[in-house]
């Protein structure tokens, strides 16, 4: 049975900023999964230094899962390319704003993840055999709309 808790920003109680929410989940929560719905997701693509037309902003979601005490998986649910997961070491709280190195599925490479009080920025390249066809993608997530934490059966003893 899955144990969950939800915090929503529909009422008067403000949600934490992205850096605080992720720090709390990684270093203070007994839950193994966290899903953040962000109020705003902006996706910027560029090819050979030329910015491609921007898409309208919308809500965005990222799932975070503690795979082990040292390994974190992020499930990117709103990518224009395809839904994908990335993995990275769980950083110490003082180094959380720059997470890495990222393990990305092919054809994605050269990924970086930055988290601060205002936003979470995920950047990666879609590789192609022809360098002129490579696309740089940047997802910028802002404003936490909803936080949902889940406990998998493995953590129920401590939830």
PDB file of C-alpha atoms in Angstrom:
ATOM      1  CA  UNK A   1       0.000   0.000   0.000  1.00  0.00           C
ATOM      2  CA  UNK A   2       1.301   3.416  -0.969  1.00  0.00           C
ATOM      3  CA  UNK A   3       1.407   6.228   1.590  1.00  0.00           C
ATOM      4  CA  UNK A   4       1.188   9.735   0.172  1.00  0.00           C
ATOM      5  CA  UNK A   5       0.880  13.360   1.167  1.00  0.00           C
ATOM      6  CA  UNK A   6      -0.005  16.330  -0.996  1.00  0.00           C
ATOM      7  CA  UNK A   7       0.696  20.021  -0.589  1.00  0.00           C
ATOM      8  CA  UNK A   8      -1.042  22.342  -3.019  1.00  0.00           C
ATOM      9  CA  UNK A   9      -0.618  26.056  -3.619  1.00  0.00           C
ATOM     10  CA  UNK A  10      -4.332  26.689  -4.093  1.00  0.00           C
ATOM     11  CA  UNK A  11      -4.883  28.122  -0.604  1.00  0.00           C
ATOM     12  CA  UNK A  12      -3.180  30.619   1.639  1.00  0.00           C
ATOM     13  CA  UNK A  13      -0.260  28.382   2.583  1.00  0.00           C
ATOM     14  CA  UNK A  14       2.708  29.093   0.272  1.00  0.00           C
ATOM     15  CA  UNK A  15       4.779  26.219  -1.058  1.00  0.00           C
ATOM     16  CA  UNK A  16       8.518  26.101  -0.567  1.00  0.00           C
ATOM     17  CA  UNK A  17      10.814  27.186  -3.357  1.00  0.00           C
ATOM     18  CA  UNK A  18      12.299  24.474  -5.632  1.00  0.00           C
ATOM     19  CA  UNK A  19      15.646  24.368  -3.808  1.00  0.00           C
ATOM     20  CA  UNK A  20      13.981  23.989  -0.388  1.00  0.00           C
ATOM     21  CA  UNK A  21      11.433  21.397  -1.609  1.00  0.00           C
ATOM     22  CA  UNK A  22      14.105  19.180  -3.159  1.00  0.00           C
ATOM     23  CA  UNK A  23      16.488  19.586  -0.205  1.00  0.00           C
ATOM     24  CA  UNK A  24      13.719  18.624   2.226  1.00  0.00           C
ATOM     25  CA  UNK A  25      12.805  15.579   0.139  1.00  0.00           C
ATOM     26  CA  UNK A  26      16.383  14.351  -0.315  1.00  0.00           C
ATOM     27  CA  UNK A  27      17.715  14.986   3.166  1.00  0.00           C
ATOM     28  CA  UNK A  28      14.776  15.154   5.588  1.00  0.00           C
ATOM     29  CA  UNK A  29      11.904  13.061   4.196  1.00  0.00           C
ATOM     30  CA  UNK A  30      11.277   9.358   4.704  1.00  0.00           C
ATOM     31  CA  UNK A  31       9.289   9.289   1.449  1.00  0.00           C
ATOM     32  CA  UNK A  32      10.990   7.724  -1.568  1.00  0.00           C
ATOM     33  CA  UNK A  33       9.142   9.601  -4.317  1.00  0.00           C
ATOM     34  CA  UNK A  34       8.262  13.236  -4.887  1.00  0.00           C
ATOM     35  CA  UNK A  35       6.326  14.713  -7.771  1.00  0.00           C
ATOM     36  CA  UNK A  36       6.460  18.462  -8.279  1.00  0.00           C
ATOM     37  CA  UNK A  37       3.948  20.188 -10.522  1.00  0.00           C
ATOM     38  CA  UNK A  38       5.351  23.569 -11.493  1.00  0.00           C
ATOM     39  CA  UNK A  39       3.062  26.475 -12.356  1.00  0.00           C
ATOM     40  CA  UNK A  40       5.196  27.383 -15.352  1.00  0.00           C
ATOM     41  CA  UNK A  41       7.377  25.440 -17.783  1.00  0.00           C
ATOM     42  CA  UNK A  42       9.239  27.264 -20.533  1.00  0.00           C
ATOM     43  CA  UNK A  43      11.048  25.234 -23.175  1.00  0.00           C
ATOM     44  CA  UNK A  44      13.682  26.900 -25.338  1.00  0.00           C
ATOM     45  CA  UNK A  45      15.295  25.077 -28.258  1.00  0.00           C
ATOM     46  CA  UNK A  46      18.227  26.168 -30.375  1.00  0.00           C
ATOM     47  CA  UNK A  47      20.042  24.688 -33.327  1.00  0.00           C
ATOM     48  CA  UNK A  48      23.506  25.840 -34.375  1.00  0.00           C
ATOM     49  CA  UNK A  49      23.170  28.916 -32.161  1.00  0.00           C
ATOM     50  CA  UNK A  50      19.827  29.909 -33.719  1.00  0.00           C
ATOM     51  CA  UNK A  51      16.897  30.055 -31.295  1.00  0.00           C
ATOM     52  CA  UNK A  52      13.914  28.116 -32.595  1.00  0.00           C
ATOM     53  CA  UNK A  53      10.355  29.429 -32.115  1.00  0.00           C
ATOM     54  CA  UNK A  54       9.292  29.356 -28.468  1.00  0.00           C
ATOM     55  CA  UNK A  55       6.363  27.318 -27.351  1.00  0.00           C
ATOM     56  CA  UNK A  56       3.621  28.652 -25.064  1.00  0.00           C
ATOM     57  CA  UNK A  57       4.324  28.277 -21.357  1.00  0.00           C
ATOM     58  CA  UNK A  58       2.378  25.651 -19.466  1.00  0.00           C
ATOM     59  CA  UNK A  59       2.473  23.629 -16.259  1.00  0.00           C
ATOM     60  CA  UNK A  60       5.252  21.061 -15.990  1.00  0.00           C
ATOM     61  CA  UNK A  61       5.883  18.007 -13.828  1.00  0.00           C
ATOM     62  CA  UNK A  62       9.006  16.251 -12.633  1.00  0.00           C
ATOM     63  CA  UNK A  63       9.088  13.077 -10.577  1.00  0.00           C
ATOM     64  CA  UNK A  64      11.984  12.506  -8.178  1.00  0.00           C
ATOM     65  CA  UNK A  65      12.764   9.030  -6.872  1.00  0.00           C
ATOM     66  CA  UNK A  66      15.439   7.996  -4.394  1.00  0.00           C
ATOM     67  CA  UNK A  67      16.835   4.808  -5.921  1.00  0.00           C
ATOM     68  CA  UNK A  68      19.358   4.386  -3.122  1.00  0.00           C
ATOM     69  CA  UNK A  69      20.886   6.594  -0.420  1.00  0.00           C
ATOM     70  CA  UNK A  70      23.281   7.899  -3.079  1.00  0.00           C
ATOM     71  CA  UNK A  71      21.310   7.833  -6.367  1.00  0.00           C
ATOM     72  CA  UNK A  72      18.412  10.016  -7.538  1.00  0.00           C
ATOM     73  CA  UNK A  73      16.237   9.508 -10.614  1.00  0.00           C
ATOM     74  CA  UNK A  74      14.284  12.352 -12.226  1.00  0.00           C
ATOM     75  CA  UNK A  75      11.370  11.502 -14.500  1.00  0.00           C
ATOM     76  CA  UNK A  76      10.836  14.294 -17.021  1.00  0.00           C
ATOM     77  CA  UNK A  77       7.161  14.014 -17.884  1.00  0.00           C
ATOM     78  CA  UNK A  78       6.556  17.024 -20.114  1.00  0.00           C
ATOM     79  CA  UNK A  79       9.354  16.863 -22.633  1.00  0.00           C
ATOM     80  CA  UNK A  80       8.496  17.715 -26.218  1.00  0.00           C
ATOM     81  CA  UNK A  81      10.719  14.911 -27.450  1.00  0.00           C
ATOM     82  CA  UNK A  82       9.644  11.971 -25.289  1.00  0.00           C
ATOM     83  CA  UNK A  83       9.207  11.186 -21.623  1.00  0.00           C
ATOM     84  CA  UNK A  84      12.573  10.216 -20.180  1.00  0.00           C
ATOM     85  CA  UNK A  85      14.437   9.635 -16.958  1.00  0.00           C
ATOM     86  CA  UNK A  86      17.820  10.886 -15.860  1.00  0.00           C
ATOM     87  CA  UNK A  87      19.915   9.770 -12.932  1.00  0.00           C
ATOM     88  CA  UNK A  88      22.469  11.603 -10.844  1.00  0.00           C
ATOM     89  CA  UNK A  89      24.206  11.220  -7.500  1.00  0.00           C
ATOM     90  CA  UNK A  90      22.314  12.709  -4.547  1.00  0.00           C
ATOM     91  CA  UNK A  91      24.283  15.841  -3.700  1.00  0.00           C
ATOM     92  CA  UNK A  92      25.006  17.117  -0.228  1.00  0.00           C
ATOM     93  CA  UNK A  93      22.645  19.945   0.804  1.00  0.00           C
ATOM     94  CA  UNK A  94      25.348  22.585   0.342  1.00  0.00           C
ATOM     95  CA  UNK A  95      25.873  21.500  -3.304  1.00  0.00           C
ATOM     96  CA  UNK A  96      22.266  20.977  -4.336  1.00  0.00           C
ATOM     97  CA  UNK A  97      22.019  23.935  -6.699  1.00  0.00           C
ATOM     98  CA  UNK A  98      24.337  22.216  -9.221  1.00  0.00           C
ATOM     99  CA  UNK A  99      23.480  18.545  -9.579  1.00  0.00           C
ATOM    100  CA  UNK A 100      25.505  16.172 -11.666  1.00  0.00           C
ATOM    101  CA  UNK A 101      26.924  14.361 -13.445  1.00  0.00           C
ATOM    102  CA  UNK A 102      23.713  13.407 -15.236  1.00  0.00           C
ATOM    103  CA  UNK A 103      23.121  10.043 -16.829  1.00  0.00           C
ATOM    104  CA  UNK A 104      20.937  10.682 -19.898  1.00  0.00           C
ATOM    105  CA  UNK A 105      19.346   8.207 -22.327  1.00  0.00           C
ATOM    106  CA  UNK A 106      20.562   8.267 -25.926  1.00  0.00           C
ATOM    107  CA  UNK A 107      20.211  10.322 -28.076  1.00  0.00           C
ATOM    108  CA  UNK A 108      20.393  12.913 -25.281  1.00  0.00           C
ATOM    109  CA  UNK A 109      23.749  14.078 -23.981  1.00  0.00           C
ATOM    110  CA  UNK A 110      25.604  17.012 -22.413  1.00  0.00           C
ATOM    111  CA  UNK A 111      23.015  17.488 -19.680  1.00  0.00           C
ATOM    112  CA  UNK A 112      23.095  19.872 -16.759  1.00  0.00           C
ATOM    113  CA  UNK A 113      20.686  20.560 -13.929  1.00  0.00           C
ATOM    114  CA  UNK A 114      20.600  23.725 -11.832  1.00  0.00           C
ATOM    115  CA  UNK A 115      18.228  24.340  -8.910  1.00  0.00           C
ATOM    116  CA  UNK A 116      17.839  27.581  -6.985  1.00  0.00           C
ATOM    117  CA  UNK A 117      15.174  29.441  -4.992  1.00  0.00           C
ATOM    118  CA  UNK A 118      13.444  30.677  -8.157  1.00  0.00           C
ATOM    119  CA  UNK A 119      13.626  27.829 -10.663  1.00  0.00           C
ATOM    120  CA  UNK A 120      14.869  24.456 -11.796  1.00  0.00           C
ATOM    121  CA  UNK A 121      16.698  24.491 -15.140  1.00  0.00           C
ATOM    122  CA  UNK A 122      17.386  21.291 -17.070  1.00  0.00           C
ATOM    123  CA  UNK A 123      19.496  21.619 -20.195  1.00  0.00           C
ATOM    124  CA  UNK A 124      20.559  18.894 -22.633  1.00  0.00           C
ATOM    125  CA  UNK A 125      21.427  18.291 -26.245  1.00  0.00           C
ATOM    126  CA  UNK A 126      19.621  16.002 -28.671  1.00  0.00           C
ATOM    127  CA  UNK A 127      22.528  14.416 -30.493  1.00  0.00           C
ATOM    128  CA  UNK A 128      22.533  13.531 -34.177  1.00  0.00           C
ATOM    129  CA  UNK A 129      25.157  12.022 -36.500  1.00  0.00           C
ATOM    130  CA  UNK A 130      25.130  15.254 -38.499  1.00  0.00           C
ATOM    131  CA  UNK A 131      26.300  18.074 -36.163  1.00  0.00           C
ATOM    132  CA  UNK A 132      24.095  20.584 -37.987  1.00  0.00           C
ATOM    133  CA  UNK A 133      21.008  18.665 -36.830  1.00  0.00           C
ATOM    134  CA  UNK A 134      21.839  18.709 -33.100  1.00  0.00           C
ATOM    135  CA  UNK A 135      19.370  20.623 -30.933  1.00  0.00           C
ATOM    136  CA  UNK A 136      20.046  22.216 -27.555  1.00  0.00           C
ATOM    137  CA  UNK A 137      16.989  22.086 -25.256  1.00  0.00           C
ATOM    138  CA  UNK A 138      16.442  24.021 -22.030  1.00  0.00           C
ATOM    139  CA  UNK A 139      13.492  23.382 -19.708  1.00  0.00           C
ATOM    140  CA  UNK A 140      12.908  26.120 -17.126  1.00  0.00           C
ATOM    141  CA  UNK A 141      10.448  25.200 -14.362  1.00  0.00           C
ATOM    142  CA  UNK A 142       9.160  27.952 -12.035  1.00  0.00           C
ATOM    143  CA  UNK A 143       6.642  28.307  -9.211  1.00  0.00           C
ATOM    144  CA  UNK A 144       5.639  25.181  -7.341  1.00  0.00           C
ATOM    145  CA  UNK A 145       1.942  24.534  -7.834  1.00  0.00           C
ATOM    146  CA  UNK A 146       1.726  21.138  -6.121  1.00  0.00           C
ATOM    147  CA  UNK A 147       3.999  18.767  -4.191  1.00  0.00           C
ATOM    148  CA  UNK A 148       3.098  15.104  -3.817  1.00  0.00           C
ATOM    149  CA  UNK A 149       5.238  12.705  -1.779  1.00  0.00           C
ATOM    150  CA  UNK A 150       4.848   8.944  -1.947  1.00  0.00           C
ATOM    151  CA  UNK A 151       6.151   6.044   0.036  1.00  0.00           C
ATOM    152  CA  UNK A 152       6.845   2.825  -1.806  1.00  0.00           C
ATOM    153  CA  UNK A 153       6.447  -0.500   0.037  1.00  0.00           C
ATOM    154  CA  UNK A 154      10.187  -0.416   0.802  1.00  0.00           C
ATOM    155  CA  UNK A 155       9.869   2.648   2.995  1.00  0.00           C
ATOM    156  CA  UNK A 156       6.561   1.919   4.726  1.00  0.00           C
ATOM    157  CA  UNK A 157       8.355   0.813   7.870  1.00  0.00           C
ATOM    158  CA  UNK A 158       9.671   4.363   8.363  1.00  0.00           C
ATOM    159  CA  UNK A 159       6.694   6.361   6.986  1.00  0.00           C
TER     160      UNK A 159
END
